[in-house]
Amino acid sequence: LDVPVLAGILLLKSARMARFLNDNIPGVRVPDSLVERLDKAGNPLEEGVAIARETVRSVRQCCQGVHLMTLGHEERIPEILGN
C-alpha cells in the first residue's frame, strides 16, 4: 500500500464509555482488557490518557500519523503524544 495511513485514536474517558462504544458503534471494538483497566482505575480519565499514549506508541511503526479524538480534552494532546 503506497498511501499514508493515519490511526484514529479516541480518548476513552470511562469504562462506561468503552462499553457504549462496543454496544452501539458498528466496527468499534474496545478490548475487554482495556475496559477492565478503566473499571479498576481510580481516575478513569487518567487511565484513558495512558491507554491513548500507549496506543500512539504502538502504531508509530506502522502508521504515518494519528488522528486524536479527545472530545473536549484537547489540553491532553501533548501528554498523549509524549511531548
Tab-separated table of C-alpha atoms in Angstrom:
chain	number	residue	atom	x	y	z
A	1	LEU	CA	0.000	0.000	0.000
A	2	ASP	CA	1.575	3.254	-1.084
A	3	VAL	CA	-0.653	5.755	0.711
A	4	PRO	CA	-0.244	7.403	4.118
A	5	VAL	CA	-2.205	5.740	6.909
A	6	LEU	CA	-3.463	7.630	9.965
A	7	ALA	CA	-4.595	5.730	13.054
A	8	GLY	CA	-7.740	7.121	14.679
A	9	ILE	CA	-7.333	7.089	18.463
A	10	LEU	CA	-10.233	8.001	20.737
A	11	LEU	CA	-9.572	9.104	24.318
A	12	LEU	CA	-11.619	6.749	26.477
A	13	LYS	CA	-12.990	8.639	29.486
A	14	SER	CA	-14.514	5.695	31.359
A	15	ALA	CA	-15.372	2.011	31.227
A	16	ARG	CA	-18.974	3.065	30.628
A	17	MET	CA	-17.907	4.939	27.500
A	18	ALA	CA	-15.928	1.917	26.276
A	19	ARG	CA	-18.918	-0.369	26.805
A	20	PHE	CA	-21.178	2.094	24.987
A	21	LEU	CA	-18.816	2.096	22.004
A	22	ASN	CA	-18.729	-1.711	21.958
A	23	ASP	CA	-22.505	-1.987	22.166
A	24	ASN	CA	-23.556	0.835	19.841
A	25	ILE	CA	-20.889	1.763	17.296
A	26	PRO	CA	-20.508	-0.740	14.445
A	27	GLY	CA	-16.905	-1.603	13.692
A	28	VAL	CA	-15.567	-0.298	17.011
A	29	ARG	CA	-14.166	-2.826	19.465
A	30	VAL	CA	-12.556	-1.875	22.766
A	31	PRO	CA	-10.812	-4.980	24.154
A	32	ASP	CA	-12.121	-6.339	27.460
A	33	SER	CA	-8.669	-5.842	28.991
A	34	LEU	CA	-8.915	-2.081	28.397
A	35	VAL	CA	-12.481	-1.911	29.722
A	36	GLU	CA	-11.250	-3.689	32.856
A	37	ARG	CA	-8.334	-1.254	33.243
A	38	LEU	CA	-10.756	1.662	33.072
A	39	ASP	CA	-13.107	-0.063	35.534
A	40	LYS	CA	-10.338	-0.569	38.096
A	41	ALA	CA	-8.753	2.864	37.683
A	42	GLY	CA	-9.019	5.375	40.495
A	43	ASN	CA	-9.128	8.083	37.823
A	44	PRO	CA	-10.562	6.664	34.589
A	45	LEU	CA	-9.684	9.748	32.520
A	46	GLU	CA	-6.019	9.469	33.553
A	47	GLU	CA	-6.103	5.779	32.646
A	48	GLY	CA	-7.666	6.682	29.300
A	49	VAL	CA	-4.819	9.132	28.655
A	50	ALA	CA	-2.308	6.376	29.482
A	51	ILE	CA	-4.083	3.952	27.132
A	52	ALA	CA	-4.121	6.533	24.330
A	53	ARG	CA	-0.399	7.242	24.879
A	54	GLU	CA	0.414	3.507	24.741
A	55	THR	CA	-1.653	3.141	21.573
A	56	VAL	CA	0.123	6.052	19.871
A	57	ARG	CA	3.478	4.468	20.701
A	58	SER	CA	2.394	1.089	19.361
A	59	VAL	CA	1.170	2.402	15.983
A	60	ARG	CA	4.091	4.728	15.244
A	61	GLN	CA	5.967	1.946	13.432
A	62	CYS	CA	3.130	1.092	11.046
A	63	CYS	CA	1.268	4.386	10.533
A	64	GLN	CA	2.325	7.740	9.182
A	65	GLY	CA	0.384	9.664	11.823
A	66	VAL	CA	-2.502	9.682	14.252
A	67	HIS	CA	-5.884	11.380	14.421
A	68	LEU	CA	-6.589	12.024	18.096
A	69	MET	CA	-10.197	12.398	19.204
A	70	THR	CA	-10.024	13.847	22.709
A	71	LEU	CA	-13.651	15.010	22.961
A	72	GLY	CA	-13.184	18.190	24.981
A	73	HIS	CA	-9.801	17.303	26.462
A	74	GLU	CA	-7.576	18.860	23.810
A	75	GLU	CA	-5.181	20.056	26.512
A	76	ARG	CA	-4.154	16.398	26.986
A	77	ILE	CA	-2.858	16.030	23.403
A	78	PRO	CA	0.803	16.882	24.206
A	79	GLU	CA	0.765	14.327	27.034
A	80	ILE	CA	-0.748	11.659	24.784
A	81	LEU	CA	1.802	12.338	22.049
A	82	GLY	CA	4.638	12.229	24.559
A	83	ASN	CA	5.670	15.864	24.015
